[in-house]
Every structure is written in structure tokens, then in C-alpha cells.
Amino acid sequence: MDNHPWLPNISRIKDMLREIGVDDVEQLFQDVPRDLILRRELKVGYDSPLPEEDIRWRLNQVAERNLKLRYPPFLGAGAYPHSIPSVIRFILSRSEFYTAYTPYQPEVNQGLLQGLFEYQSLMAELLEMDVVNSSHYDWGGSLAEAVLMGYRINGKRKVVIPESINPLHEEVLRTWVSGRELEVVKIPVGKDGKIDLDFLSSLNSDEISSIYIQQPNFFGVVETELEYVTDWARKNNVVSIMGVSPLSLGLIKTPGELGFDIAVGDGQELGIPLNFGGPYSGILATRMDMKLVRQMPGRIVGMTQDSQGRRGFTLILQTREQFARREKATSNITTNEALIALANAVYLSLLGKEGIRELATEIYKRSHYALKRMEDEELGKRKWESDFFEEFTFVFRSDYDRIHSELLRRGIHGGLRLGPREALFCVTEVHTKRAIDDLVNAMKEVA
């Protein structure tokens, strides 16, 4: 073999340059400004290869510099600390799941296809929606795909979102729709932290393609009267989209019950650990309306029978541009998060309907206990009087930056800073009474 098929064939650089019509390597970088090009050897590593033991020791030294927290962080805002049953990691570590990439060949991997089918089925039951695909990268990506679905269905160019949307989701959405020249309009938030429903009457519905509501919203506030939103959307030919925290559905109405056309969310809360922002899984579900289903991006796994009557699983909808003409494809970014979706399915199967309800109740009680303790100690007051789930916005009597720094010094990670005296706190089932009390007591000492 003259050339190794997978390794760089450095000895044949001249041959490769000649093949593409370039005289030297420098020409490949001629578009890069001259002052940005490094004129020396790149200094990486330790100038020489290191023994494995030495590498392990150095990595441990770097890891030791991480701050060691006494409790799980009281930080949410889109990624939440939760208890994860050990069996999830065990199942995901099986090589038939762990090494499998997205199933391009519809019937080649029956085990993985069945796992994704179970994910779709469990998620459909949780959301009370009819059709779930499997899956997307994260909540923001699913939201952007849902908005583009609405645009393809009715062709209108305005999208309505709440001011209380997760700002990261909004950023993803604006990035995706900018190329389609869609205009984003925001619903203001009232003094109670909920969307101002009267604002809808000021909109020209002939221009509105879709309306998006986040439940609970970014500040943890539970929106009410959402049936008004879905009724308004239905009467005005507007696609309604609900972004929802999956675990909150143990206590609040589901997107299906409220009559939303599309539901989106993130599977991180369902068995996925915090890990520097990912990987997570984007949830996307619709009603059984072929107008919606045919515009659904990604892929759907279906159950069928083979020629001998045996049960089998296959991809029944895949509209990625690899499988359809580019102008007919509904998405070109639809690599599903198969392993994460499988974790979601295992998590939901372990907890079941009653387990989700009990867990949501526990999260609700603990987060309300934390707020009560903070108010009882006169650290400040809640920003919104409305009911909340898992997260709440707190307005301190003093500067929060100083409080947060002191908390970190004591090994406690507080909430997300929203302003000089405001922070968003997250409390879940992993925060014990002792952890909450220590948080409050520490803040009382430094506030």
C-alpha cells in the first residue's frame, strides 16, 4: 500500500498541491490577513511527548484547581441539577447504544430504533401530544424548527415570543430566522411576571405566523390562562407553540391539554447530567394534523411488521436534505441525539406517571421552602408574586455580586445574577433541607 487511507500522507504534500493546482501550502491561506498568520512553531504541550502517568498527574493537577462545591449549584436557567438513577448510565454504556451514530439505514439497527420508538411514545404520553420526533440538539434548536414549521405552513413573517423567554433560546431563534427575514415581536410581561394577554389584541394577526409561550417562563413563573392563547391562535390561523419543562408536567397542564399545535423543550432534566452545556436533547411534538406532521423536521420511528408478520421498527419520516431535494427538505440540521433520547426514555420508564408527579411535587415544595426562608430572614423579597416552579427571582436588599462571591468562597454556588440586586435561584430534589438552610444562613451572614 503506497498511501495509508486514513492517516495524513505528509510525504506526498507536493503531489496533493499539484493535483489541486496550488504551488505551495501558503497559497491555501492567502485569504487570511498577513498579520494574523503565526510565523513560528505553535507552542503546545510540553515540547516533548509525556509518559501516560505524567499526563494523568498533570490532568489531576488541573482538575484540582476546580472549585469544590458543598452542594449542587442553585443555578438553573435552562440546565438543572437532578438526581440520575445509576441504571441510566449502565444502559447507555452498552456498546450497541454507546457507539451507534444516527441511524441512516432505516432497518439496520432494530435495537436502537426500538429505543427511539419508546422515547417517542413515552414523550408523547408525557406531553399529551400525538407525534414526537427523535430528536433535536436542544430546546433552542427545537424552538427554531417549530417556528420555521409555522412559517412553511402559513407563509406569514412575524413571530410572537414572550419577554420572559430564556435569552439563550431567543438568541438561537433569532439566528435561525434571520436568514428567512422573519420579524420577532415580543409580548410584554406584566407586574405579576406573566405575559400580558391584552397585548394580543393589538397585533395584526394577518401578519403573525406563530406564537410561542414558555412554561414555566425563564423566571420560573407559571403562566395561566394559556387556553386564551391557543384559542386566539386557532381563530387567527396562527401556529401555537409551547416550550415546557418536562418535569413541571407532573403538576401543570400539558401542551396537549391546553390545545397547543407544537410542543418543544429539553430532555436534560430527564436523566442527563450537567456537563458544560451539553449534550442535551431537543424535544419536538405536534398534534396529529398532517399539515403539521408533514412539516416536522427530523425523523420519526414507526412500528411495523415485516414480510413474515414479525414486529419491526423503521424510520417512517425523514426529511433531512440528505433524503429529499434541498428545496423540499424541512431541515438540514436534524442529527438526532439518539443516546440522550434513550436516556430520557429510560428515565421516564423508571419514574412513570406517579413518579413524575411525586418528583414535581417535591421540587415545588423545596423551591417554595427556599423562598420562604429567604423572605423570613429578610434578605429581600420575591420579584413576582405569581406561583412558580423550580426557579424564582429574588430581589436582595444589598448587592448580589458580593453575596455571590462570599457564597462561592464558602463552597456554595448561588443563583444566576440578573441585575445588581436580583438573582434567579433554582431548587430541585437534590437540594436537601440542610443545603437550603446553609445557603440562606450564609447569605444572611454576608448580606
Short mmCIF file of N, CA, C and O in Angstrom, two decimals, residues 255-368:
data_model
loop_
_atom_site.label_atom_id
_atom_site.label_comp_id
_atom_site.label_asym_id
_atom_site.label_seq_id
_atom_site.Cartn_x
_atom_site.Cartn_y
_atom_site.Cartn_z
N PRO A 255 -49.11 20.56 27.16
CA PRO A 255 -49.37 21.26 25.89
C PRO A 255 -50.58 20.68 25.17
O PRO A 255 -51.37 21.42 24.57
N GLY A 256 -50.72 19.35 25.21
CA GLY A 256 -51.87 18.73 24.54
C GLY A 256 -53.19 19.13 25.18
O GLY A 256 -54.17 19.41 24.49
N GLU A 257 -53.23 19.13 26.50
CA GLU A 257 -54.45 19.50 27.21
C GLU A 257 -54.83 20.96 26.94
O GLU A 257 -56.01 21.30 26.86
N LEU A 258 -53.82 21.81 26.77
CA LEU A 258 -54.07 23.23 26.53
C LEU A 258 -54.40 23.52 25.07
O LEU A 258 -54.83 24.63 24.74
N GLY A 259 -54.15 22.55 24.19
CA GLY A 259 -54.51 22.71 22.79
C GLY A 259 -53.45 23.35 21.92
O GLY A 259 -53.76 23.89 20.85
N PHE A 260 -52.19 23.29 22.34
CA PHE A 260 -51.12 23.85 21.51
C PHE A 260 -50.88 22.97 20.28
O PHE A 260 -51.06 21.75 20.34
N ASP A 261 -50.45 23.61 19.19
CA ASP A 261 -50.14 22.87 17.96
C ASP A 261 -48.82 22.11 18.09
O ASP A 261 -48.70 20.98 17.61
N ILE A 262 -47.84 22.77 18.70
CA ILE A 262 -46.49 22.20 18.78
C ILE A 262 -45.97 22.37 20.20
O ILE A 262 -46.22 23.40 20.85
N ALA A 263 -45.25 21.38 20.67
CA ALA A 263 -44.58 21.47 21.97
C ALA A 263 -43.09 21.27 21.77
O ALA A 263 -42.67 20.42 20.97
N VAL A 264 -42.30 22.08 22.47
CA VAL A 264 -40.84 21.93 22.42
C VAL A 264 -40.31 21.94 23.85
O VAL A 264 -41.01 22.35 24.78
N GLY A 265 -39.09 21.51 24.02
CA GLY A 265 -38.48 21.50 25.34
C GLY A 265 -37.11 20.86 25.27
O GLY A 265 -36.55 20.65 24.19
N ASP A 266 -36.58 20.52 26.44
CA ASP A 266 -35.26 19.93 26.51
C ASP A 266 -35.31 18.70 27.41
O ASP A 266 -35.96 18.73 28.46
N GLY A 267 -34.63 17.65 26.99
CA GLY A 267 -34.63 16.42 27.78
C GLY A 267 -33.57 16.39 28.86
O GLY A 267 -33.40 15.36 29.52
N GLN A 268 -32.87 17.50 29.07
CA GLN A 268 -31.77 17.49 30.07
C GLN A 268 -32.26 17.09 31.45
O GLN A 268 -31.55 16.40 32.17
N GLU A 269 -33.47 17.52 31.81
CA GLU A 269 -33.97 17.22 33.15
C GLU A 269 -34.33 15.74 33.32
O GLU A 269 -34.60 15.30 34.43
N LEU A 270 -34.35 15.00 32.24
CA LEU A 270 -34.77 13.60 32.28
C LEU A 270 -33.58 12.67 32.18
O LEU A 270 -33.41 11.92 31.22
N GLY A 271 -32.70 12.73 33.16
CA GLY A 271 -31.61 11.77 33.23
C GLY A 271 -30.29 12.19 32.64
O GLY A 271 -29.40 11.35 32.45
N ILE A 272 -30.13 13.48 32.34
CA ILE A 272 -28.88 13.96 31.74
C ILE A 272 -28.14 14.86 32.73
O ILE A 272 -28.71 15.82 33.23
N PRO A 273 -26.87 14.58 33.00
CA PRO A 273 -26.15 15.39 33.98
C PRO A 273 -25.73 16.74 33.41
O PRO A 273 -25.72 16.94 32.19
N LEU A 274 -25.39 17.67 34.31
CA LEU A 274 -24.82 18.95 33.88
C LEU A 274 -23.41 18.68 33.37
O LEU A 274 -22.62 18.02 34.03
N ASN A 275 -23.11 19.19 32.18
CA ASN A 275 -21.80 18.87 31.61
C ASN A 275 -21.37 19.98 30.67
O ASN A 275 -21.35 19.81 29.46
N PHE A 276 -21.06 21.14 31.21
CA PHE A 276 -20.54 22.25 30.41
C PHE A 276 -21.47 22.60 29.25
O PHE A 276 -21.01 22.95 28.17
N GLY A 277 -22.77 22.44 29.42
CA GLY A 277 -23.71 22.87 28.39
C GLY A 277 -24.19 21.79 27.44
O GLY A 277 -24.93 22.07 26.50
N GLY A 278 -23.83 20.56 27.65
CA GLY A 278 -24.37 19.54 26.76
C GLY A 278 -23.53 18.27 26.78
O GLY A 278 -22.57 18.18 27.54
N PRO A 279 -23.93 17.28 25.96
CA PRO A 279 -25.05 17.32 25.02
C PRO A 279 -26.39 17.15 25.73
O PRO A 279 -26.48 16.43 26.71
N TYR A 280 -27.41 17.82 25.20
CA TYR A 280 -28.77 17.67 25.67
C TYR A 280 -29.61 17.10 24.53
O TYR A 280 -29.06 16.61 23.53
N SER A 281 -30.94 17.17 24.65
CA SER A 281 -31.78 16.71 23.55
C SER A 281 -32.97 17.64 23.40
O SER A 281 -33.59 18.00 24.39
N GLY A 282 -33.23 18.04 22.18
CA GLY A 282 -34.36 18.92 21.90
C GLY A 282 -35.62 18.11 21.63
O GLY A 282 -35.62 17.19 20.81
N ILE A 283 -36.69 18.44 22.35
CA ILE A 283 -37.98 17.76 22.20
C ILE A 283 -38.81 18.54 21.19
O ILE A 283 -38.85 19.78 21.24
N LEU A 284 -39.49 17.84 20.30
CA LEU A 284 -40.42 18.48 19.36
C LEU A 284 -41.60 17.55 19.13
O LEU A 284 -41.40 16.39 18.73
N ALA A 285 -42.81 18.04 19.40
CA ALA A 285 -44.01 17.21 19.27
C ALA A 285 -45.12 18.04 18.64
O ALA A 285 -45.15 19.27 18.78
N THR A 286 -46.06 17.36 17.97
CA THR A 286 -47.18 18.07 17.35
C THR A 286 -48.48 17.30 17.59
O THR A 286 -48.47 16.14 18.01
N ARG A 287 -49.57 17.98 17.28
CA ARG A 287 -50.86 17.30 17.21
C ARG A 287 -50.88 16.43 15.95
O ARG A 287 -50.09 16.62 15.04
N MET A 288 -51.81 15.45 15.95
CA MET A 288 -51.97 14.63 14.75
C MET A 288 -52.75 15.41 13.69
O MET A 288 -53.96 15.26 13.52
N ASP A 289 -52.07 16.29 13.05
CA ASP A 289 -52.60 17.11 11.97
C ASP A 289 -51.55 17.04 10.87
O ASP A 289 -50.42 17.52 11.06
N MET A 290 -51.88 16.43 9.75
CA MET A 290 -50.87 16.20 8.72
C MET A 290 -50.28 17.49 8.20
O MET A 290 -49.16 17.49 7.67
N LYS A 291 -51.02 18.58 8.37
CA LYS A 291 -50.45 19.88 7.98
C LYS A 291 -49.21 20.16 8.83
O LYS A 291 -48.23 20.72 8.34
N LEU A 292 -49.26 19.76 10.10
CA LEU A 292 -48.11 19.94 11.00
C LEU A 292 -47.08 18.83 10.81
O LEU A 292 -45.88 19.09 10.70
N VAL A 293 -47.55 17.59 10.75
CA VAL A 293 -46.64 16.45 10.71
C VAL A 293 -45.77 16.48 9.46
O VAL A 293 -44.57 16.19 9.51
N ARG A 294 -46.35 16.87 8.35
CA ARG A 294 -45.58 16.88 7.10
C ARG A 294 -44.50 17.96 7.10
O ARG A 294 -43.57 17.91 6.29
N GLN A 295 -44.62 18.94 7.98
CA GLN A 295 -43.59 19.97 8.08
C GLN A 295 -42.62 19.69 9.21
O GLN A 295 -41.74 20.51 9.50
N MET A 296 -42.80 18.56 9.86
CA MET A 296 -41.97 18.23 11.01
C MET A 296 -40.54 17.89 10.56
O MET A 296 -40.35 17.01 9.73
N PRO A 297 -39.55 18.57 11.08
CA PRO A 297 -38.16 18.23 10.71
C PRO A 297 -37.71 16.99 11.47
O PRO A 297 -38.37 16.52 12.39
N GLY A 298 -36.56 16.49 11.08
CA GLY A 298 -36.01 15.35 11.81
C GLY A 298 -36.57 14.04 11.29
O GLY A 298 -36.91 13.91 10.12
N ARG A 299 -36.71 13.10 12.20
CA ARG A 299 -37.15 11.78 11.78
C ARG A 299 -38.07 11.18 12.83
O ARG A 299 -37.98 11.47 14.01
N ILE A 300 -38.96 10.32 12.35
CA ILE A 300 -39.89 9.62 13.24
C ILE A 300 -39.70 8.13 13.03
O ILE A 300 -39.65 7.65 11.89
N VAL A 301 -39.62 7.40 14.13
CA VAL A 301 -39.50 5.95 14.07
C VAL A 301 -40.89 5.35 14.24
O VAL A 301 -41.64 5.75 15.13
N GLY A 302 -41.23 4.41 13.38
CA GLY A 302 -42.53 3.76 13.46
C GLY A 302 -42.40 2.27 13.69
O GLY A 302 -41.35 1.67 13.43
N MET A 303 -43.48 1.66 14.18
CA MET A 303 -43.50 0.20 14.39
C MET A 303 -44.32 -0.43 13.27
O MET A 303 -45.38 0.08 12.89
N THR A 304 -43.83 -1.53 12.76
CA THR A 304 -44.50 -2.15 11.62
C THR A 304 -44.32 -3.68 11.70
O THR A 304 -43.93 -4.20 12.75
N GLN A 305 -44.63 -4.37 10.63
CA GLN A 305 -44.41 -5.81 10.54
C GLN A 305 -43.61 -6.11 9.29
O GLN A 305 -43.76 -5.44 8.26
N ASP A 306 -42.74 -7.12 9.38
CA ASP A 306 -42.01 -7.50 8.18
C ASP A 306 -42.84 -8.47 7.35
O ASP A 306 -44.01 -8.75 7.68
N SER A 307 -42.26 -8.98 6.27
CA SER A 307 -43.00 -9.83 5.35
C SER A 307 -43.49 -11.13 5.99
O SER A 307 -44.39 -11.78 5.49
N GLN A 308 -42.90 -11.48 7.15
CA GLN A 308 -43.31 -12.70 7.84
C GLN A 308 -44.18 -12.40 9.06
O GLN A 308 -44.38 -13.26 9.92
N GLY A 309 -44.65 -11.16 9.15
CA GLY A 309 -45.55 -10.80 10.23
C GLY A 309 -44.88 -10.52 11.56
O GLY A 309 -45.56 -10.41 12.59
N ARG A 310 -43.56 -10.42 11.56
CA ARG A 310 -42.85 -10.15 12.81
C ARG A 310 -42.76 -8.64 13.07
O ARG A 310 -42.66 -7.86 12.13
N ARG A 311 -42.78 -8.28 14.35
CA ARG A 311 -42.71 -6.86 14.70
C ARG A 311 -41.35 -6.29 14.32
O ARG A 311 -40.31 -6.94 14.52
N GLY A 312 -41.37 -5.11 13.77
CA GLY A 312 -40.12 -4.43 13.41
C GLY A 312 -40.27 -2.93 13.54
O GLY A 312 -41.39 -2.41 13.71
N PHE A 313 -39.16 -2.24 13.47
CA PHE A 313 -39.17 -0.78 13.60
C PHE A 313 -38.43 -0.18 12.41
O PHE A 313 -37.44 -0.75 11.93
N THR A 314 -38.90 0.97 11.95
CA THR A 314 -38.28 1.60 10.79
C THR A 314 -38.50 3.10 10.84
O THR A 314 -39.41 3.59 11.53
N LEU A 315 -37.66 3.82 10.12
CA LEU A 315 -37.87 5.26 10.00
C LEU A 315 -39.02 5.48 9.02
O LEU A 315 -39.00 4.95 7.92
N ILE A 316 -40.01 6.27 9.44
CA ILE A 316 -41.18 6.48 8.58
C ILE A 316 -41.26 7.91 8.08
O ILE A 316 -42.05 8.23 7.24
N LEU A 317 -40.44 8.80 8.64
CA LEU A 317 -40.40 10.17 8.14
C LEU A 317 -39.00 10.71 8.38
O LEU A 317 -38.53 10.74 9.50
N GLN A 318 -38.34 11.07 7.31
CA GLN A 318 -37.03 11.70 7.44
C GLN A 318 -36.90 12.69 6.30
O GLN A 318 -36.79 12.32 5.15
N THR A 319 -36.94 13.93 6.67
CA THR A 319 -37.00 14.99 5.66
C THR A 319 -35.72 15.80 5.62
O THR A 319 -35.72 16.92 5.18
N ARG A 320 -34.64 15.21 6.12
CA ARG A 320 -33.35 15.87 6.04
C ARG A 320 -32.97 16.00 4.56
O ARG A 320 -33.37 15.20 3.72
N GLU A 321 -32.15 16.99 4.26
CA GLU A 321 -31.82 17.23 2.86
C GLU A 321 -31.02 16.07 2.25
O GLU A 321 -30.91 15.97 1.03
N GLN A 322 -30.49 15.19 3.10
CA GLN A 322 -29.82 14.01 2.56
C GLN A 322 -30.81 13.05 1.90
O GLN A 322 -30.44 12.25 1.07
N PHE A 323 -32.08 13.13 2.34
CA PHE A 323 -33.08 12.19 1.86
C PHE A 323 -34.10 12.82 0.92
O PHE A 323 -34.94 12.14 0.37
N ALA A 324 -34.06 14.13 0.82
CA ALA A 324 -35.00 14.81 -0.05
C ALA A 324 -34.26 15.91 -0.81
O ALA A 324 -33.15 16.29 -0.45
N ARG A 325 -34.86 16.41 -1.88
CA ARG A 325 -34.25 17.52 -2.58
C ARG A 325 -34.13 18.70 -1.63
O ARG A 325 -34.99 18.93 -0.80
N ARG A 326 -33.05 19.46 -1.77
CA ARG A 326 -32.76 20.52 -0.81
C ARG A 326 -33.96 21.45 -0.62
O ARG A 326 -34.30 21.80 0.50
N GLU A 327 -34.61 21.84 -1.72
CA GLU A 327 -35.72 22.78 -1.60
C GLU A 327 -36.96 22.13 -0.98
O GLU A 327 -37.87 22.81 -0.53
N LYS A 328 -36.98 20.79 -0.94
CA LYS A 328 -38.11 20.08 -0.34
C LYS A 328 -37.83 19.67 1.10
O LYS A 328 -38.76 19.31 1.83
N ALA A 329 -36.59 19.71 1.51
CA ALA A 329 -36.23 19.28 2.87
C ALA A 329 -36.77 20.28 3.89
O ALA A 329 -36.81 21.48 3.64
N THR A 330 -37.20 19.77 5.04
CA THR A 330 -37.69 20.66 6.09
C THR A 330 -36.59 21.05 7.05
O THR A 330 -36.80 21.88 7.93
N SER A 331 -35.44 20.45 6.92
CA SER A 331 -34.33 20.83 7.78
C SER A 331 -33.06 20.23 7.23
O SER A 331 -33.07 19.21 6.57
N ASN A 332 -31.95 20.90 7.50
CA ASN A 332 -30.66 20.30 7.15
C ASN A 332 -29.81 20.09 8.39
O ASN A 332 -28.64 19.78 8.30
N ILE A 333 -30.38 20.32 9.56
CA ILE A 333 -29.69 20.02 10.81
C ILE A 333 -30.62 19.16 11.64
O ILE A 333 -31.39 19.65 12.45
N THR A 334 -30.59 17.88 11.40
CA THR A 334 -31.53 17.01 12.10
C THR A 334 -30.86 15.77 12.67
O THR A 334 -31.51 14.78 12.90
N THR A 335 -29.57 15.87 12.88
CA THR A 335 -28.93 14.75 13.54
C THR A 335 -29.55 14.59 14.92
O THR A 335 -29.52 15.49 15.72
N ASN A 336 -30.11 13.44 15.16
CA ASN A 336 -30.80 13.28 16.45
C ASN A 336 -29.81 12.94 17.55
O ASN A 336 -28.71 12.47 17.30
N GLU A 337 -30.22 13.24 18.76
CA GLU A 337 -29.40 12.92 19.93
C GLU A 337 -29.85 11.56 20.44
O GLU A 337 -30.50 11.45 21.48
N ALA A 338 -29.51 10.50 19.71
CA ALA A 338 -30.06 9.17 20.00
C ALA A 338 -29.73 8.71 21.40
O ALA A 338 -30.60 8.21 22.13
N LEU A 339 -28.48 8.87 21.83
CA LEU A 339 -28.07 8.38 23.14
C LEU A 339 -28.79 9.15 24.25
O LEU A 339 -29.23 8.57 25.24
N ILE A 340 -28.92 10.46 24.06
CA ILE A 340 -29.59 11.29 25.08
C ILE A 340 -31.08 10.96 25.11
O ILE A 340 -31.69 10.87 26.18
N ALA A 341 -31.67 10.78 23.93
CA ALA A 341 -33.09 10.43 23.87
C ALA A 341 -33.32 9.08 24.56
O ALA A 341 -34.33 8.88 25.24
N LEU A 342 -32.39 8.15 24.38
CA LEU A 342 -32.51 6.85 25.05
C LEU A 342 -32.48 7.03 26.56
O LEU A 342 -33.25 6.39 27.30
N ALA A 343 -31.60 7.91 27.04
CA ALA A 343 -31.54 8.19 28.48
C ALA A 343 -32.87 8.76 28.96
O ALA A 343 -33.36 8.40 30.04
N ASN A 344 -33.46 9.65 28.18
CA ASN A 344 -34.77 10.21 28.52
C ASN A 344 -35.82 9.09 28.64
O ASN A 344 -36.64 9.09 29.56
N ALA A 345 -35.77 8.16 27.70
CA ALA A 345 -36.75 7.06 27.72
C ALA A 345 -36.57 6.19 28.95
O ALA A 345 -37.56 5.80 29.60
N VAL A 346 -35.33 5.87 29.29
CA VAL A 346 -35.08 5.05 30.48
C VAL A 346 -35.56 5.78 31.73
O VAL A 346 -36.22 5.20 32.60
N TYR A 347 -35.25 7.08 31.80
CA TYR A 347 -35.64 7.89 32.97
C TYR A 347 -37.17 7.89 33.13
O TYR A 347 -37.69 7.65 34.22
N LEU A 348 -37.88 8.15 32.03
CA LEU A 348 -39.35 8.20 32.10
C LEU A 348 -39.93 6.84 32.45
O LEU A 348 -40.92 6.76 33.19
N SER A 349 -39.33 5.77 31.93
CA SER A 349 -39.86 4.43 32.23
C SER A 349 -39.64 4.08 33.70
O SER A 349 -40.43 3.35 34.29
N LEU A 350 -38.55 4.59 34.29
CA LEU A 350 -38.28 4.31 35.70
C LEU A 350 -39.24 5.06 36.63
O LEU A 350 -39.72 4.50 37.61
N LEU A 351 -39.51 6.32 36.31
CA LEU A 351 -40.35 7.11 37.20
C LEU A 351 -41.83 6.84 36.98
O LEU A 351 -42.60 6.78 37.94
N GLY A 352 -42.24 6.73 35.73
CA GLY A 352 -43.66 6.54 35.45
C GLY A 352 -44.47 7.78 35.78
O GLY A 352 -43.94 8.79 36.25
N LYS A 353 -45.76 7.69 35.54
CA LYS A 353 -46.65 8.84 35.72
C LYS A 353 -46.66 9.31 37.17
O LYS A 353 -46.53 10.51 37.45
N GLU A 354 -46.80 8.37 38.11
CA GLU A 354 -46.86 8.75 39.53
C GLU A 354 -45.51 9.29 40.01
O GLU A 354 -45.45 10.21 40.82
N GLY A 355 -44.44 8.70 39.50
CA GLY A 355 -43.11 9.15 39.91
C GLY A 355 -42.85 10.58 39.47
O GLY A 355 -42.28 11.38 40.22
N ILE A 356 -43.26 10.92 38.25
CA ILE A 356 -43.10 12.29 37.75
C ILE A 356 -43.90 13.25 38.63
O ILE A 356 -43.42 14.34 38.98
N ARG A 357 -45.10 12.84 38.99
CA ARG A 357 -45.94 13.71 39.83
C ARG A 357 -45.31 13.91 41.21
O ARG A 357 -45.26 15.03 41.72
N GLU A 358 -44.83 12.82 41.81
CA GLU A 358 -44.20 12.93 43.13
C GLU A 358 -42.93 13.79 43.07
O GLU A 358 -42.68 14.60 43.97
N LEU A 359 -42.15 13.60 42.02
CA LEU A 359 -40.91 14.39 41.89
C LEU A 359 -41.23 15.88 41.71
O LEU A 359 -40.59 16.74 42.33
N ALA A 360 -42.19 16.17 40.84
CA ALA A 360 -42.57 17.57 40.61
C ALA A 360 -43.07 18.21 41.91
O ALA A 360 -42.75 19.38 42.21
N THR A 361 -43.82 17.44 42.69
CA THR A 361 -44.33 17.97 43.96
C THR A 361 -43.18 18.27 44.91
O THR A 361 -43.17 19.31 45.59
N GLU A 362 -42.20 17.39 44.95
CA GLU A 362 -41.05 17.59 45.83
C GLU A 362 -40.26 18.83 45.41
O GLU A 362 -39.82 19.62 46.25
N ILE A 363 -40.07 19.00 44.11
CA ILE A 363 -39.35 20.18 43.61
C ILE A 363 -40.12 21.45 43.96
O ILE A 363 -39.53 22.45 44.41
N TYR A 364 -41.41 21.40 43.79
CA TYR A 364 -42.27 22.56 44.10
C TYR A 364 -42.12 22.93 45.58
O TYR A 364 -41.92 24.10 45.93
N LYS A 365 -42.22 21.94 46.46
CA LYS A 365 -42.16 22.21 47.90
C LYS A 365 -40.79 22.76 48.30
O LYS A 365 -40.70 23.72 49.08
N ARG A 366 -39.74 22.17 47.79
CA ARG A 366 -38.39 22.60 48.20
C ARG A 366 -38.08 24.01 47.69
O ARG A 366 -37.44 24.80 48.40
N SER A 367 -38.48 24.31 46.48
CA SER A 367 -38.20 25.65 45.96
C SER A 367 -39.01 26.70 46.72
O SER A 367 -38.51 27.81 46.99
N HIS A 368 -40.24 26.37 47.12
CA HIS A 368 -41.04 27.32 47.90
C HIS A 368 -40.50 27.45 49.33
O HIS A 368 -40.56 28.53 49.92
#
